[in-house]
Short mmCIF file of C-alpha atoms in Angstrom, two decimals:
data_model
loop_
_atom_site.label_atom_id
_atom_site.label_comp_id
_atom_site.label_asym_id
_atom_site.label_seq_id
_atom_site.Cartn_x
_atom_site.Cartn_y
_atom_site.Cartn_z
CA MET A 1 21.08 13.91 -5.91
CA LEU A 2 18.03 16.20 -4.67
CA GLY A 3 19.05 19.39 -6.42
CA TRP A 4 19.16 21.15 -2.97
CA SER A 5 22.03 23.54 -1.72
CA VAL A 6 24.39 21.90 0.65
CA ARG A 7 22.98 24.37 3.09
CA ASN A 8 19.49 23.59 3.04
CA LEU A 9 20.33 19.81 3.19
CA GLN A 10 22.95 20.49 6.15
CA ALA A 11 20.20 22.23 8.02
CA ILE A 12 17.57 19.75 7.47
CA GLU A 13 20.05 17.01 8.41
CA GLN A 14 21.06 18.60 11.61
CA GLU A 15 17.43 19.12 12.43
CA ASP A 16 17.90 23.20 12.19
CA ARG A 17 15.19 23.09 9.74
CA THR A 18 12.04 20.67 9.22
CA PRO A 19 11.47 19.87 5.67
CA THR A 20 8.08 20.12 3.89
CA PRO A 21 6.23 16.82 3.43
CA VAL A 22 7.17 17.33 -0.23
CA ARG A 23 10.99 17.34 0.56
CA VAL A 24 10.54 14.37 3.09
CA ALA A 25 9.03 12.19 0.33
CA GLU A 26 11.97 13.01 -2.13
CA MET A 27 14.43 12.36 0.60
CA ALA A 28 12.85 9.12 1.22
CA GLU A 29 13.02 7.94 -2.22
CA ALA A 30 16.26 9.30 -2.96
CA TYR A 31 17.93 7.77 0.00
CA ARG A 32 15.83 4.43 -0.11
CA ALA A 33 14.54 4.89 3.20
CA PRO A 34 10.71 4.80 3.42
CA TRP A 35 10.94 5.12 7.24
CA LEU A 36 12.01 8.96 6.96
CA ARG A 37 8.52 9.64 6.21
CA GLY A 38 7.35 8.54 9.65
CA TYR A 39 10.90 10.37 11.32
CA TYR A 40 9.64 13.70 9.99
CA CYS A 41 5.64 13.31 10.12
CA ASN A 42 5.73 12.08 13.63
CA ARG A 43 6.94 15.78 14.68
CA CYS A 44 4.32 17.56 13.07
CA PRO A 45 1.10 18.50 14.74
CA LEU A 46 -0.98 16.06 12.70
CA GLY A 47 1.68 13.39 13.06
CA THR A 48 1.62 13.27 16.81
CA LEU A 49 -1.93 11.70 16.57
CA TRP A 50 -0.88 9.37 14.10
CA ARG A 51 2.48 7.46 15.03
CA ARG A 52 4.41 6.49 11.65
CA PRO A 53 6.98 4.03 11.83
CA GLU A 54 10.31 5.64 12.16
CA SER A 55 12.60 2.51 11.35
CA ASN A 56 12.63 -0.35 9.36
CA VAL A 57 11.39 -3.78 10.73
CA GLU A 58 12.68 -7.08 9.17
CA LEU A 59 9.57 -8.88 7.25
CA GLN A 60 10.05 -11.88 9.61
CA GLN A 61 9.68 -10.08 12.74
CA LEU A 62 6.97 -8.32 11.17
CA ALA A 63 5.25 -11.15 10.00
CA LEU A 64 5.05 -12.45 13.75
CA GLU A 65 3.65 -9.28 15.20
CA VAL A 66 0.98 -9.43 12.75
CA GLY A 67 0.03 -12.75 13.47
CA LEU A 68 -0.38 -12.44 17.08
CA GLU A 69 -2.21 -9.42 16.32
CA SER A 70 -4.86 -10.86 14.05
CA GLU A 71 -5.50 -13.93 16.17
CA ASP A 72 -8.81 -12.13 17.00
CA TYR A 73 -10.88 -12.03 14.26
CA GLU A 74 -14.10 -11.99 16.64
CA GLN A 75 -12.82 -8.72 18.23
CA GLU A 76 -12.32 -7.11 14.90
CA ARG A 77 -16.07 -8.08 13.87
CA ALA A 78 -17.14 -6.79 17.10
CA ASP A 79 -15.23 -3.49 16.92
CA ALA A 80 -16.93 -3.01 13.37
CA HIS A 81 -20.56 -3.78 14.93
CA ASP A 82 -19.63 -1.35 18.14
CA LEU A 83 -18.44 1.47 15.95
CA ALA A 84 -21.57 1.28 13.77
CA MET A 85 -23.94 1.25 16.87
CA ILE A 86 -21.47 4.12 18.33
CA ALA A 87 -21.95 6.16 15.13
CA LEU A 88 -25.90 5.70 14.67
CA ASP A 89 -26.84 8.53 16.59
CA ARG A 90 -23.70 10.61 15.13
CA LYS A 91 -22.44 11.53 18.56
CA ILE A 92 -20.42 9.65 21.06
CA ASP A 93 -22.27 9.51 24.62
CA ASP A 94 -20.14 9.59 27.67
CA ASP A 95 -21.23 5.69 28.06
CA GLU A 96 -19.64 4.94 24.85
CA SER A 97 -16.63 7.08 24.99
CA SER A 98 -14.48 4.33 26.76
CA ARG A 99 -15.50 1.83 24.19
CA TYR A 100 -15.13 4.21 21.54
CA ASN A 101 -11.49 5.02 22.67
CA ALA A 102 -10.66 1.24 23.08
CA ILE A 103 -11.80 0.47 19.56
CA VAL A 104 -9.74 3.34 17.99
CA GLN A 105 -6.48 2.42 19.81
CA ARG A 106 -6.59 -1.40 18.34
CA MET A 107 -7.59 0.28 14.71
CA LEU A 108 -4.47 2.39 15.02
CA ARG A 109 -2.13 -0.66 16.10
CA ARG A 110 -3.63 -2.48 12.92
CA ALA A 111 -3.10 0.35 10.96
CA TYR A 112 0.67 1.17 12.38
CA LEU A 113 1.37 -2.74 11.26
CA ALA A 114 0.05 -2.23 7.97
CA GLU A 115 2.16 0.77 7.46
CA MET A 116 5.40 -1.23 8.84
CA ALA A 117 4.65 -3.99 6.40
CA LEU A 118 4.70 -1.17 3.44
CA ILE A 119 7.94 -0.04 4.57
CA SER A 120 9.34 -3.47 5.28
CA GLY A 121 8.30 -4.37 1.67
CA GLU A 122 9.38 -1.47 -0.21
CA THR A 123 13.07 -1.84 1.71
CA ALA A 124 13.00 -5.75 1.11
CA LYS A 125 12.42 -4.88 -3.08
CA GLU A 126 15.22 -2.27 -2.56
CA ARG A 127 17.72 -5.04 -1.31
CA GLU A 128 16.96 -7.09 -4.37
CA ASN A 129 17.74 -4.17 -6.80
#
C-alpha cells in the first residue's frame, strides 16, 4: 500500500529505523492512524519540546477535558496581556521568567488539546466511511 520494501517497513515497525517526517505522514494516512505523527515526532529533538498526542481519544472524553480546561477565560486574557507586557522589551528578565514559563505551559496544554481534537475528529470521520 505504501510502495516501500518489506525490509524497510519491517525496520520501521521494529524501531530499528526512524522514518522521515514525510514517511510518517504517509504511514498515518495509509493506516488511517493520525496519532502515528505524534508517536514518531515525539522522538525527534524538536518533538521532545512539543509533546504531540500518541493515541486517539474518544470525542466525548476530549470534550470533557476541553470543557474543564476552557472554563477560565479570564486566565487566557491575563496570559495574553502578560505575554505582551513581557515581550515589549524583547527580552525575558529574571523577574519575568517564572510568569513566562507558566504562561507557556498553559498555552502548550491548550495546543495539545487542540491537536487531540484534530486527531479525534479525523478518526471519527474515518469510522463513518
